PDB file of C-alpha atoms in Angstrom:
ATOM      1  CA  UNK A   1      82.343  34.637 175.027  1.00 88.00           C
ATOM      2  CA  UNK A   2      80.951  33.110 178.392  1.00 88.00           C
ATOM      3  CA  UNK A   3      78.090  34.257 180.787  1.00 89.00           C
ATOM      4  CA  UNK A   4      79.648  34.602 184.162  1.00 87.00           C
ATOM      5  CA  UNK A   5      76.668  33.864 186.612  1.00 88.00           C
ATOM      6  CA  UNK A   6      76.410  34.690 190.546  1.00 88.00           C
ATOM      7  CA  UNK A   7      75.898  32.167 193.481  1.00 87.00           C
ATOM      8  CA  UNK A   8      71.975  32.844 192.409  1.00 88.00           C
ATOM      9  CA  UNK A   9      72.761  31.736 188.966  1.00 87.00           C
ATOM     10  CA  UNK A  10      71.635  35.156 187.884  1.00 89.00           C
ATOM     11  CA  UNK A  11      73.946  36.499 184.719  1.00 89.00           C
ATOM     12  CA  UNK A  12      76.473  38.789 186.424  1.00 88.00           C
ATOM     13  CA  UNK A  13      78.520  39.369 183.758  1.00 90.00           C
ATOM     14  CA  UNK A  14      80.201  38.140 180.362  1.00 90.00           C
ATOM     15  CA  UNK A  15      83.709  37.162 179.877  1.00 88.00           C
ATOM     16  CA  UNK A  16      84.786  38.287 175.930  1.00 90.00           C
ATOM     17  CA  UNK A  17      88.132  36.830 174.619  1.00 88.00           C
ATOM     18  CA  UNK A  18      89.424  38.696 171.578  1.00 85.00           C
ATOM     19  CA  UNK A  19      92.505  37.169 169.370  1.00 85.00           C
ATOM     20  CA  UNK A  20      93.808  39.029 166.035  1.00 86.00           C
ATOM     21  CA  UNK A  21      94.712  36.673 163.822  1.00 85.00           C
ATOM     22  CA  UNK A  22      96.244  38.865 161.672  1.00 87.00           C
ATOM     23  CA  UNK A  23      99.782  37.439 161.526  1.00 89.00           C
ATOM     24  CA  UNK A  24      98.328  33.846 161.055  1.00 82.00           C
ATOM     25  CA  UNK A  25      96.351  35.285 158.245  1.00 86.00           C
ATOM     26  CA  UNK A  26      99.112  37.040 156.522  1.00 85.00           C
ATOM     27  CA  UNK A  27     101.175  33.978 157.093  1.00 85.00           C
ATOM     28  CA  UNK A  28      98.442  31.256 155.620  1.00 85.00           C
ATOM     29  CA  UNK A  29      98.655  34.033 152.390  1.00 83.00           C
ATOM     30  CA  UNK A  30     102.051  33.650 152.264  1.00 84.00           C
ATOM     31  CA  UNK A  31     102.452  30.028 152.092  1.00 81.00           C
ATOM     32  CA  UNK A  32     100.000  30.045 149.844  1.00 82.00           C
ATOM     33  CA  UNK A  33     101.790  32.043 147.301  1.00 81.00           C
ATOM     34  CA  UNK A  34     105.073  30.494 147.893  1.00 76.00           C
ATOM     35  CA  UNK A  35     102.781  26.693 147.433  1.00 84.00           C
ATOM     36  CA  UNK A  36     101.280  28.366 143.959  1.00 93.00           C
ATOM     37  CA  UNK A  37     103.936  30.749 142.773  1.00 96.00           C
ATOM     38  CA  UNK A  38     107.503  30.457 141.002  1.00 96.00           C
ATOM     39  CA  UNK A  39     109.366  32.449 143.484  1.00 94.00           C
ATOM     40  CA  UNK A  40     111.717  34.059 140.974  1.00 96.00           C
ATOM     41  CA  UNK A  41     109.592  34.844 137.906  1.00 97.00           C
ATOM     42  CA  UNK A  42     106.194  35.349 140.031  1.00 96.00           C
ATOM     43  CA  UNK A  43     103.792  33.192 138.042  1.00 97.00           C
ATOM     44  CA  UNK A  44     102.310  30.094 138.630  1.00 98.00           C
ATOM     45  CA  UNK A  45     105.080  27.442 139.537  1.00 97.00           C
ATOM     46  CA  UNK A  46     105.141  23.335 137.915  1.00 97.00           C
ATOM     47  CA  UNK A  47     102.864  22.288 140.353  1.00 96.00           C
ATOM     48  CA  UNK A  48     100.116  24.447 140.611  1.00 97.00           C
ATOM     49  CA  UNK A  49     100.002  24.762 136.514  1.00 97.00           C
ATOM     50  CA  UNK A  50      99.670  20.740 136.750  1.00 96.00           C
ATOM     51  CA  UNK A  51      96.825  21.630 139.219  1.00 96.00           C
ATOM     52  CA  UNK A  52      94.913  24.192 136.877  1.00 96.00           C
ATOM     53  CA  UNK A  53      95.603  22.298 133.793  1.00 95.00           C
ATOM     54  CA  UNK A  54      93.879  19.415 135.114  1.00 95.00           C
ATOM     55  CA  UNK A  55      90.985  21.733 135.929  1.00 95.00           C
ATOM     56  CA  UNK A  56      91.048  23.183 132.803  1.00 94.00           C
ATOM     57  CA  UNK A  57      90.739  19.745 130.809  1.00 93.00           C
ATOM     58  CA  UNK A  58      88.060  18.350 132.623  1.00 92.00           C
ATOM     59  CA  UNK A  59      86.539  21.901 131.633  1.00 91.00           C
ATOM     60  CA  UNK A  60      87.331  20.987 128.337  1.00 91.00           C
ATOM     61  CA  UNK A  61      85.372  17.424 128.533  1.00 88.00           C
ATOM     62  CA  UNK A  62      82.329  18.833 129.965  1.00 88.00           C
ATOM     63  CA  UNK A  63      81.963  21.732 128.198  1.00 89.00           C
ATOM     64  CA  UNK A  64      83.645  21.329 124.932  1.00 87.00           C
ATOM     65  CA  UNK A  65      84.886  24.290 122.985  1.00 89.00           C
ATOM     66  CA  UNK A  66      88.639  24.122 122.516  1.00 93.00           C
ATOM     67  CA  UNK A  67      92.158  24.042 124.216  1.00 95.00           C
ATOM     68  CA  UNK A  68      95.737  24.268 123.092  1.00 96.00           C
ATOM     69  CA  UNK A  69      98.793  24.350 125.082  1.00 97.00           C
ATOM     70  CA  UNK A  70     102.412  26.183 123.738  1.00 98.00           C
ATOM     71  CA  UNK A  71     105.561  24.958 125.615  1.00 98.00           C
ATOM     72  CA  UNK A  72     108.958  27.115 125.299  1.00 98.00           C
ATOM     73  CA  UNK A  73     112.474  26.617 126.131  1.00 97.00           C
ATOM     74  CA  UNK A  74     114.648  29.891 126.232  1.00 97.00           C
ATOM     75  CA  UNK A  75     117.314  29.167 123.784  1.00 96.00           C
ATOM     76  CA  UNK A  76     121.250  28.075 124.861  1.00 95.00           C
ATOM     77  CA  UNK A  77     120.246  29.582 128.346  1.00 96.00           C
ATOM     78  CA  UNK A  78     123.149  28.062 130.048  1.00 95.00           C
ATOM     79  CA  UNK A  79     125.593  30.520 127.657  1.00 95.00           C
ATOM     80  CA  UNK A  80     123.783  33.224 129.377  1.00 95.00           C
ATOM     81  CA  UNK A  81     124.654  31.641 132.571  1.00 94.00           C
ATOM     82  CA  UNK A  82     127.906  31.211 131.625  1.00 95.00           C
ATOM     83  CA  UNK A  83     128.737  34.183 129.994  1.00 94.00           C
ATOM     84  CA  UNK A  84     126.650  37.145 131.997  1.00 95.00           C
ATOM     85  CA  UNK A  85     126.208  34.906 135.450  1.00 95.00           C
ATOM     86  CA  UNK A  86     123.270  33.582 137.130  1.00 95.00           C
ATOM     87  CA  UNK A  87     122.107  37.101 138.445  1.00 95.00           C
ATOM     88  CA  UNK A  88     121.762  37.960 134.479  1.00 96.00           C
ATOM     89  CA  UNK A  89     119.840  34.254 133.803  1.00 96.00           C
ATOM     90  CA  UNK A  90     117.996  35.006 136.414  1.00 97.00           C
ATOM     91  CA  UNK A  91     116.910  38.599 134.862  1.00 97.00           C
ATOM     92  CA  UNK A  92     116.421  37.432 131.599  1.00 97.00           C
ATOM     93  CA  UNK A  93     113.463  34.891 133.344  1.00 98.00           C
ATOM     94  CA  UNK A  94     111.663  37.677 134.498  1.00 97.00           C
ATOM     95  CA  UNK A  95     111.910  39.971 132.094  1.00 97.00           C
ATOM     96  CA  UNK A  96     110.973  36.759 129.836  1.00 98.00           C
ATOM     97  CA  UNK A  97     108.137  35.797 131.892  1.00 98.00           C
ATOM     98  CA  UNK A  98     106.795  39.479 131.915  1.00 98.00           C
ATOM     99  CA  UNK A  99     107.341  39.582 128.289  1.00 98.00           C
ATOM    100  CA  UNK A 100     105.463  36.582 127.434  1.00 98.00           C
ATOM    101  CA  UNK A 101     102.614  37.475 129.718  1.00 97.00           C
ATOM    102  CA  UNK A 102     101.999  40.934 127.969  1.00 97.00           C
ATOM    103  CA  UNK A 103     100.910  38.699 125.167  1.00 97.00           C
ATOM    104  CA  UNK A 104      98.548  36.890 126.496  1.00 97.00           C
ATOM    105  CA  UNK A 105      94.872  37.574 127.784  1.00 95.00           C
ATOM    106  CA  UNK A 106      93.363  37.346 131.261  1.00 95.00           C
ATOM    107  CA  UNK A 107      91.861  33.977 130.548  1.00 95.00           C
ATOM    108  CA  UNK A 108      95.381  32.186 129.596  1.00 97.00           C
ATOM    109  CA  UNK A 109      97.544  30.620 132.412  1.00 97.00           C
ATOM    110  CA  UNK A 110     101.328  30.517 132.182  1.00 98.00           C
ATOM    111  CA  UNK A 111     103.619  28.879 134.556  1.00 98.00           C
ATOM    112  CA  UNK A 112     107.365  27.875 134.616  1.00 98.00           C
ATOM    113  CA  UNK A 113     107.781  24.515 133.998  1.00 94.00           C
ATOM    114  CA  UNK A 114     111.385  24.086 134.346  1.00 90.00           C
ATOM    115  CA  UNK A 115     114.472  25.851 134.887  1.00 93.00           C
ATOM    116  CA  UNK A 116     114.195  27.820 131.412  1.00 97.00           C
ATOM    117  CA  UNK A 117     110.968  25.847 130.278  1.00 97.00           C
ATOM    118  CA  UNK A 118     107.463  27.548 130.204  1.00 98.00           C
ATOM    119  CA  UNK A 119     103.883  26.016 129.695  1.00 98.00           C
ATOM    120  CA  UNK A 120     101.212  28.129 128.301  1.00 98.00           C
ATOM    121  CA  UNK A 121      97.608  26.857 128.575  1.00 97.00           C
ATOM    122  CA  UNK A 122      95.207  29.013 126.053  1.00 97.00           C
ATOM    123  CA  UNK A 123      91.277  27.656 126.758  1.00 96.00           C
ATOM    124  CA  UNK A 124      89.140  28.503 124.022  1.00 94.00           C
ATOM    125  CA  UNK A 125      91.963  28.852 121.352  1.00 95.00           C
ATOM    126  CA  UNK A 126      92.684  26.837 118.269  1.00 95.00           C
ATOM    127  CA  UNK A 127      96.097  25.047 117.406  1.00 94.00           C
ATOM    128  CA  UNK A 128      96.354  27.558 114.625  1.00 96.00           C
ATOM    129  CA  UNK A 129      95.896  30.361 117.230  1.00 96.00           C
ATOM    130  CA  UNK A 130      98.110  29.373 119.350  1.00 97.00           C
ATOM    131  CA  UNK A 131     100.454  29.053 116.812  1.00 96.00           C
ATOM    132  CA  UNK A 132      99.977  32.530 116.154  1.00 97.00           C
ATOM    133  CA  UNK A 133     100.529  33.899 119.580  1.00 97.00           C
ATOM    134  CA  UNK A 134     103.451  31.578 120.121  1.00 97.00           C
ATOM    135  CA  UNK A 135     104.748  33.550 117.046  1.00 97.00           C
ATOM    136  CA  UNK A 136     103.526  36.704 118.480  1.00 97.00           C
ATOM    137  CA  UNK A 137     105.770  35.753 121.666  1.00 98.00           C
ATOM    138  CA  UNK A 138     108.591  35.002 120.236  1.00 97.00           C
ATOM    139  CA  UNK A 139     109.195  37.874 118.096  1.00 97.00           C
ATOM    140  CA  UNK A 140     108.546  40.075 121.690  1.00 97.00           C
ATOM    141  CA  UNK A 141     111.514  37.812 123.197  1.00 97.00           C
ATOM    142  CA  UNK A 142     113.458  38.028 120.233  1.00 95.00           C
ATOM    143  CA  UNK A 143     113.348  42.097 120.574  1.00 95.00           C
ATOM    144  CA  UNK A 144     114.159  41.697 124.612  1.00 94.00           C
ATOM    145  CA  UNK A 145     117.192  42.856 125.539  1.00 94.00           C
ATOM    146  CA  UNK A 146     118.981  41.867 129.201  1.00 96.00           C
ATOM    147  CA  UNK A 147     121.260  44.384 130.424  1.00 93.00           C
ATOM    148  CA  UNK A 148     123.602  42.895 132.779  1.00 91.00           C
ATOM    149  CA  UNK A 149     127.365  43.996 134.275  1.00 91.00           C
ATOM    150  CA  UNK A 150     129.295  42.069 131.223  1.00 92.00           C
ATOM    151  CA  UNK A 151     126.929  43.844 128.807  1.00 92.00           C
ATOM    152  CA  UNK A 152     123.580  43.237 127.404  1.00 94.00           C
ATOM    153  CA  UNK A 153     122.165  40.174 125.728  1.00 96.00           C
ATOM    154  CA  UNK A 154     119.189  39.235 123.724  1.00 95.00           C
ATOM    155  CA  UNK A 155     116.624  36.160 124.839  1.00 95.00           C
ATOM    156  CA  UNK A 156     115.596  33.876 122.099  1.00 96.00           C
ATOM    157  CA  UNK A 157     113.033  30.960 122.893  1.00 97.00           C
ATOM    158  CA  UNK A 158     112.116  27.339 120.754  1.00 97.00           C
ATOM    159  CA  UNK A 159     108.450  27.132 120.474  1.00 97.00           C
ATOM    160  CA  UNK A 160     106.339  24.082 120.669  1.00 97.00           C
ATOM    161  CA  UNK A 161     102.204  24.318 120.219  1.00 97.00           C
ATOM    162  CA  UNK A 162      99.389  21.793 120.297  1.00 95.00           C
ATOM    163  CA  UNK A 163      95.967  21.730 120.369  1.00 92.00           C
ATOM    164  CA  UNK A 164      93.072  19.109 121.575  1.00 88.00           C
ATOM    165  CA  UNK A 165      92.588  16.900 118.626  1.00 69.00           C
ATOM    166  CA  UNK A 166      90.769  13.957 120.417  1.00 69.00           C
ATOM    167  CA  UNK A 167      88.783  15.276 123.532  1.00 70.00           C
ATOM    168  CA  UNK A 168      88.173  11.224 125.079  1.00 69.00           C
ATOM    169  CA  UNK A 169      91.948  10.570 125.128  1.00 70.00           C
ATOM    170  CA  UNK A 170      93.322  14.206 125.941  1.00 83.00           C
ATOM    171  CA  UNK A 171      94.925  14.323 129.685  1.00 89.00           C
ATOM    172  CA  UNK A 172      97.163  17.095 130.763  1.00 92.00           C
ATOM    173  CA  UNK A 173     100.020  14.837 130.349  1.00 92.00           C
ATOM    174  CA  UNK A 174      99.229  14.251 126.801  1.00 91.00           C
ATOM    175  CA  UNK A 175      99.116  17.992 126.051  1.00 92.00           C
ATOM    176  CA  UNK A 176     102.130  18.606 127.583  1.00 94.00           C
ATOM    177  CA  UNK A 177     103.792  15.587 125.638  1.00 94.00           C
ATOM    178  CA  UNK A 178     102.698  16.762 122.808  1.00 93.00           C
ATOM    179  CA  UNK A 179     103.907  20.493 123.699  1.00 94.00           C
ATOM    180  CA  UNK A 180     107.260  18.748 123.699  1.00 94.00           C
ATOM    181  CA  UNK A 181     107.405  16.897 120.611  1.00 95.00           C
ATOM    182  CA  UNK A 182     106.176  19.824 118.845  1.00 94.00           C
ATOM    183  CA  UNK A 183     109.260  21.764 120.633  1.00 93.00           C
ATOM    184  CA  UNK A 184     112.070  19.426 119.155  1.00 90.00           C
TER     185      UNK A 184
END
C-alpha cells in the first residue's frame, strides 16, 4: 500500500495492491512433493530418505538411544514384469509399499530406494526388533496378492536388517551398507 498525497502534501488517499498467490502456493506444494515423494508408490523417494536419514543419525549421536535400518528387495520382480507387464509391477509397488507401511508406526520412515528396493529407518528400535518387524513384513507381503489382466500373483521380498553397533563410526552410508550385506 502507498499514501497518495495532494499538491498540499495532505494524505488524499491510499493506493492498496492485492495479489492471490494461490496458484504459486499450490504450485511451490507441488514441487515440493514431487522433490520429496516417489511419484508411483507415494512415499518418500532416494533422496529425501538420504536427507532424513542423515537427520536421523545425527539424532542418534546427540541423543543416543538406538537406530536400526531394514533394506528389502521384492523378489525376481522382473518375472512380474515380464510375465503380468509393467502396469502389474507397477501395482504390486504400491500395494507393496502400502503393505509394508501398515506395519510400521508413525515414528518410522520408509522410502523407495530403488526400482524394487526399499529402506526402512526404525529410530528407537533394536537390531533384534527390527528383525522382528522385518519378519512381521514379510509374512504381510508374502500373503499379498496382485491381481492383474494375465491373472494374479503373489509379492515375495529378501530382507536385510541392521542396527547401530558403534555410534562414533555410524553414517547413513554405513547403515545402508550394512542393510545390504545383511540382504545377500
Amino acid at each position: 500500500s502507498s499514501n497518495l498525497v495532494d499538491s498540499r502534501g495532505e494524505q488524499a488517499g491510499k493506493i492498496i495492491i492485492l495479489s492471490d498467490f494461490t496458484q504459486t502456493r499450490q504450485l511451490m506444494q507441488q514441487l515440493e512433493k514431487m522433490a520429496t515423494l516417489d511419484g508411483l508408490t507415494g512415499i518418500y523417494n532416494r533422496r529425501h530418505f538420504e536427507d532424513v536419514a542423515a537427520r536421523e543419525v545425527y539424532r542418534f549421536h546427540r541423543y543416543g538411544g538406538s537406530l536400526s535400518l531394514i533394506m528389502l528387495d521384492l523378489d525376481h520382480f522382473k518375472n512380474i514384469n515380464d510375465a503380468h507387464g509393467h502396469a502389474a509391477g507397477d501395482a504390486a509397488l504400491v500395494s507393496a509399499a502400502k503393505t509394508l507401511a501398515s506395519c510400521l508406526r508413525k515414528s518410522d520412515i520408509m522410502g523407495r530406494f530403488g526400482g524394487e528396493e526399499f529402506m526402512i529407518l526404525l529410530p528407537e528400535t533394536e537390531r533384534a526388533a527390527a528383525i522382528a518387524i522385518a519378519e512381521k513384513m514379510r509374512q504381510a507381503l508374502e500373503s499379498l496378492e496382485v491381481r492383474s489382466q494375465k491373472g494374479s500373483f503373489r509379492v515375495t521380498a529378501s530382507f536385510g536388517a541392521t542396527g547401530v553397533t558403534s555410534p562414533e563410526s555410524t553414517t547413513p552410508e554405513v547403515l545402508f551398507e550394512q542393510a545390504d550385506k545383511a540382504l545377500y
